């Protein structure tokens, strides 16, 4: 079984894209956020940040049990998606993928999800700093991380790129040898002041 990890800042399209890939590849999908909520895998609630503090240890135990069950059921491809996918142990990651999105477009997508102004700003800054990518880099996976800029792609196209990579190893180099740097891009566009005081 191959395990695909899809990470990225909220709003980059992880869930939408994963649902399509799951169908296309006849795979199984785990949405960590949903799993945490339905199994109460939290430690506490951070009222200031309006977010739950996740219980990483119990989440990993849970994921390992699901991975074993998928192996037993002869599932070929398992997709695990979440903005905290980096908590998955290295040995369980075959394809590490991070979805990226230009801050201007990310604001639009998060608005569609009715996030508060504070939450949108927090997430957009996280995306500008490339936090999800950096967490995966810090894991020293010993394999290239696939980074896809979804800004000008529709959900179907992103799903197709990933499906082709997994099925045919198509275009992998194209998506592993770039480094998306929104800080640099916003600097060039003279927009940094819009996002940082
Ligand atoms: N490539 C895309 N082009 C246009 N809109 C998109 C794209 N990807 C996602 N969206 C839209 O952005 C919103 C966020 O998508 P989605 O919920 O899949 O993101 P997510 O990464 O799973 O976020 P979260 O981490 O909050 O679960 C949705 O309204 C979705 O329709
Ligand atoms: Mg999601």
GROMACS .gro file of C-alpha atoms and ligand atoms in nm:
model
  229
    1UNK     CA    1   0.000   0.000   0.000
    2UNK     CA    2   0.119   0.353  -0.084
    3UNK     CA    3   0.039   0.635   0.157
    4UNK     CA    4  -0.011   0.987   0.022
    5UNK     CA    5   0.008   1.276   0.268
    6UNK     CA    6  -0.163   1.597   0.163
    7UNK     CA    7  -0.073   1.898   0.374
    8UNK     CA    8  -0.117   2.271   0.329
    9UNK     CA    9  -0.260   2.579   0.496
   10UNK     CA   10  -0.641   2.576   0.548
   11UNK     CA   11  -0.809   2.682   0.223
   12UNK     CA   12  -0.545   2.547  -0.013
   13UNK     CA   13  -0.794   2.276  -0.120
   14UNK     CA   14  -0.675   1.960   0.057
   15UNK     CA   15  -1.020   1.813   0.128
   16UNK     CA   16  -1.174   1.908  -0.209
   17UNK     CA   17  -0.877   1.767  -0.401
   18UNK     CA   18  -0.844   1.453  -0.185
   19UNK     CA   19  -1.209   1.360  -0.241
   20UNK     CA   20  -1.156   1.361  -0.620
   21UNK     CA   21  -0.827   1.169  -0.604
   22UNK     CA   22  -0.987   0.913  -0.374
   23UNK     CA   23  -1.254   0.844  -0.636
   24UNK     CA   24  -1.014   0.849  -0.931
   25UNK     CA   25  -0.765   0.611  -0.770
   26UNK     CA   26  -1.020   0.398  -0.589
   27UNK     CA   27  -0.829   0.487  -0.276
   28UNK     CA   28  -0.921   0.529   0.090
   29UNK     CA   29  -0.913   0.873   0.251
   30UNK     CA   30  -0.853   0.988   0.606
   31UNK     CA   31  -0.931   1.349   0.695
   32UNK     CA   32  -0.739   1.398   1.018
   33UNK     CA   33  -0.948   1.699   1.126
   34UNK     CA   34  -1.268   1.498   1.097
   35UNK     CA   35  -1.108   1.198   1.269
   36UNK     CA   36  -0.997   1.416   1.561
   37UNK     CA   37  -1.345   1.560   1.606
   38UNK     CA   38  -1.539   1.237   1.577
   39UNK     CA   39  -1.304   1.050   1.812
   40UNK     CA   40  -1.244   1.336   2.053
   41UNK     CA   41  -0.867   1.326   2.001
   42UNK     CA   42  -0.804   1.665   2.161
   43UNK     CA   43  -0.630   1.774   2.480
   44UNK     CA   44  -0.796   2.109   2.540
   45UNK     CA   45  -0.942   2.414   2.369
   46UNK     CA   46  -0.735   2.725   2.303
   47UNK     CA   47  -0.997   3.001   2.345
   48UNK     CA   48  -0.764   3.279   2.239
   49UNK     CA   49  -0.686   3.113   1.904
   50UNK     CA   50  -1.034   2.956   1.881
   51UNK     CA   51  -0.888   2.618   1.804
   52UNK     CA   52  -0.863   2.274   1.964
   53UNK     CA   53  -0.527   2.151   2.090
   54UNK     CA   54  -0.478   1.811   1.930
   55UNK     CA   55  -0.361   1.496   2.110
   56UNK     CA   56  -0.082   1.399   1.870
   57UNK     CA   57   0.002   1.069   2.039
   58UNK     CA   58  -0.354   0.938   2.030
   59UNK     CA   59  -0.401   1.059   1.672
   60UNK     CA   60  -0.092   0.867   1.560
   61UNK     CA   61  -0.211   0.552   1.740
   62UNK     CA   62  -0.548   0.588   1.569
   63UNK     CA   63  -0.390   0.640   1.227
   64UNK     CA   64  -0.166   0.335   1.273
   65UNK     CA   65  -0.470   0.121   1.350
   66UNK     CA   66  -0.645   0.252   1.036
   67UNK     CA   67  -0.333   0.190   0.825
   68UNK     CA   68  -0.322  -0.171   0.947
   69UNK     CA   69  -0.691  -0.214   0.870
   70UNK     CA   70  -0.638  -0.074   0.517
   71UNK     CA   71  -0.347  -0.314   0.461
   72UNK     CA   72  -0.562  -0.606   0.572
   73UNK     CA   73  -0.837  -0.491   0.333
   74UNK     CA   74  -0.583  -0.480   0.045
   75UNK     CA   75  -0.631  -0.107  -0.010
   76UNK     CA   76  -0.373   0.010  -0.267
   77UNK     CA   77  -0.362   0.379  -0.190
   78UNK     CA   78  -0.438   0.564   0.132
   79UNK     CA   79  -0.471   0.942   0.129
   80UNK     CA   80  -0.424   1.128   0.457
   81UNK     CA   81  -0.513   1.496   0.443
   82UNK     CA   82  -0.488   1.774   0.699
   83UNK     CA   83  -0.297   2.094   0.768
   84UNK     CA   84  -0.119   1.895   1.041
   85UNK     CA   85  -0.037   1.591   0.824
   86UNK     CA   86   0.326   1.641   0.926
   87UNK     CA   87   0.253   1.456   1.253
   88UNK     CA   88   0.238   1.129   1.054
   89UNK     CA   89   0.549   0.916   1.125
   90UNK     CA   90   0.809   0.921   0.843
   91UNK     CA   91   0.787   0.547   0.778
   92UNK     CA   92   0.420   0.586   0.685
   93UNK     CA   93   0.480   0.852   0.418
   94UNK     CA   94   0.535   0.750   0.054
   95UNK     CA   95   0.423   1.070  -0.121
   96UNK     CA   96   0.454   1.394   0.081
   97UNK     CA   97   0.248   1.662  -0.095
   98UNK     CA   98   0.191   2.024   0.007
   99UNK     CA   99  -0.072   2.241  -0.160
  100UNK     CA  100   0.017   2.610  -0.181
  101UNK     CA  101  -0.188   2.917  -0.270
  102UNK     CA  102  -0.107   3.283  -0.331
  103UNK     CA  103  -0.223   3.494  -0.033
  104UNK     CA  104  -0.467   3.706  -0.243
  105UNK     CA  105  -0.646   3.393  -0.366
  106UNK     CA  106  -0.628   3.225  -0.023
  107UNK     CA  107  -0.822   3.516   0.129
  108UNK     CA  108  -1.100   3.457  -0.125
  109UNK     CA  109  -1.113   3.084  -0.050
  110UNK     CA  110  -1.117   3.135   0.327
  111UNK     CA  111  -1.388   3.399   0.291
  112UNK     CA  112  -1.595   3.135   0.112
  113UNK     CA  113  -1.551   2.918   0.423
  114UNK     CA  114  -1.680   3.210   0.636
  115UNK     CA  115  -1.366   3.233   0.848
  116UNK     CA  116  -1.336   3.536   1.076
  117UNK     CA  117  -1.103   3.818   0.975
  118UNK     CA  118  -0.854   3.714   1.249
  119UNK     CA  119  -0.854   3.349   1.135
  120UNK     CA  120  -0.806   3.447   0.771
  121UNK     CA  121  -0.516   3.674   0.861
  122UNK     CA  122  -0.352   3.408   1.080
  123UNK     CA  123  -0.381   3.145   0.807
  124UNK     CA  124  -0.261   3.372   0.529
  125UNK     CA  125   0.048   3.467   0.731
  126UNK     CA  126   0.111   3.097   0.794
  127UNK     CA  127   0.094   3.037   0.417
  128UNK     CA  128   0.326   3.330   0.342
  129UNK     CA  129   0.583   3.184   0.580
  130UNK     CA  130   0.541   2.837   0.424
  131UNK     CA  131   0.489   2.672   0.763
  132UNK     CA  132   0.331   2.345   0.639
  133UNK     CA  133   0.614   2.300   0.390
  134UNK     CA  134   0.876   2.378   0.654
  135UNK     CA  135   0.730   2.125   0.900
  136UNK     CA  136   0.763   1.855   0.633
  137UNK     CA  137   1.118   1.964   0.542
  138UNK     CA  138   1.217   1.944   0.911
  139UNK     CA  139   1.108   1.579   0.920
  140UNK     CA  140   1.404   1.482   0.699
  141UNK     CA  141   1.190   1.234   0.511
  142UNK     CA  142   1.472   1.131   0.280
  143UNK     CA  143   1.244   1.191  -0.018
  144UNK     CA  144   1.150   1.494  -0.222
  145UNK     CA  145   0.846   1.692  -0.113
  146UNK     CA  146   0.591   1.762  -0.386
  147UNK     CA  147   0.473   2.123  -0.379
  148UNK     CA  148   0.180   2.232  -0.596
  149UNK     CA  149   0.082   2.596  -0.649
  150UNK     CA  150  -0.298   2.573  -0.675
  151UNK     CA  151  -0.355   2.949  -0.720
  152UNK     CA  152  -0.445   2.937  -1.091
  153UNK     CA  153  -0.560   2.576  -1.109
  154UNK     CA  154  -0.910   2.450  -1.050
  155UNK     CA  155  -0.973   2.166  -0.805
  156UNK     CA  156  -1.005   1.907  -1.087
  157UNK     CA  157  -0.668   2.006  -1.237
  158UNK     CA  158  -0.488   1.978  -0.903
  159UNK     CA  159  -0.645   1.635  -0.854
  160UNK     CA  160  -0.535   1.530  -1.203
  161UNK     CA  161  -0.174   1.639  -1.143
  162UNK     CA  162  -0.158   1.430  -0.825
  163UNK     CA  163  -0.334   1.131  -0.980
  164UNK     CA  164  -0.092   1.131  -1.274
  165UNK     CA  165   0.204   1.149  -1.038
  166UNK     CA  166   0.087   0.855  -0.833
  167UNK     CA  167  -0.027   0.644  -1.128
  168UNK     CA  168   0.247   0.717  -1.380
  169UNK     CA  169   0.522   0.904  -1.186
  170UNK     CA  170   0.438   1.188  -1.427
  171UNK     CA  171   0.597   1.535  -1.381
  172UNK     CA  172   0.727   1.462  -1.031
  173UNK     CA  173   1.051   1.659  -1.092
  174UNK     CA  174   0.853   1.963  -1.199
  175UNK     CA  175   0.686   1.976  -0.859
  176UNK     CA  176   0.979   1.882  -0.640
  177UNK     CA  177   1.246   2.115  -0.771
  178UNK     CA  178   1.074   2.447  -0.711
  179UNK     CA  179   1.053   2.635  -0.386
  180UNK     CA  180   0.744   2.849  -0.360
  181UNK     CA  181   0.831   3.168  -0.174
  182UNK     CA  182   0.537   3.404  -0.121
  183UNK     CA  183   0.753   3.645   0.079
  184UNK     CA  184   0.971   3.702  -0.227
  185UNK     CA  185   0.668   3.717  -0.460
  186UNK     CA  186   0.483   3.970  -0.240
  187UNK     CA  187   0.802   4.175  -0.217
  188UNK     CA  188   0.822   4.180  -0.598
  189UNK     CA  189   0.454   4.272  -0.621
  190UNK     CA  190   0.511   4.546  -0.360
  191UNK     CA  191   0.237   4.393  -0.143
  192UNK     CA  192   0.425   4.289   0.170
  193UNK     CA  193   0.283   4.584   0.368
  194UNK     CA  194  -0.070   4.449   0.305
  195UNK     CA  195   0.013   4.137   0.505
  196UNK     CA  196   0.265   4.250   0.764
  197UNK     CA  197   0.274   4.566   0.978
  198LIG     N1  198  -0.794   2.501  -0.677
  198LIG     C1  199  -0.899   2.568  -0.631
  198LIG     N2  200  -0.955   2.665  -0.705
  198LIG     C2  201  -1.062   2.735  -0.660
  198LIG     N3  202  -1.121   2.715  -0.540
  198LIG     C3  203  -1.070   2.620  -0.463
  198LIG     C4  204  -0.956   2.541  -0.503
  198LIG     N4  205  -0.928   2.455  -0.404
  198LIG     C5  206  -1.018   2.477  -0.307
  198LIG     N5  207  -1.104   2.576  -0.342
  198LIG     C6  208  -1.215   2.630  -0.262
  198LIG     O1  209  -1.157   2.681  -0.144
  198LIG     C7  210  -1.233   2.646  -0.030
  198LIG     C8  211  -1.146   2.564   0.063
  198LIG     O2  212  -1.123   2.434   0.010
  198LIG     P1  213  -1.102   2.307   0.105
  198LIG     O3  214  -1.206   2.308   0.213
  198LIG     O4  215  -1.092   2.188   0.019
  198LIG     O5  216  -0.960   2.344   0.170
  198LIG     P2  217  -0.881   2.267   0.284
  198LIG     O6  218  -0.738   2.281   0.247
  198LIG     O7  219  -0.934   2.131   0.302
  198LIG     O8  220  -0.910   2.357   0.413
  198LIG     P3  221  -0.913   2.313   0.569
  198LIG     O9  222  -0.771   2.293   0.612
  198LIG    O10  223  -0.978   2.431   0.638
  198LIG    O11  224  -0.996   2.188   0.581
  198LIG     C9  225  -1.356   2.572  -0.082
  198LIG    O12  226  -1.461   2.664  -0.095
  198LIG    C10  227  -1.312   2.521  -0.217
  198LIG    O13  228  -1.420   2.508  -0.305
  199LIG    MG1  229  -1.023   2.039   0.471
   0.00000   0.00000   0.00000
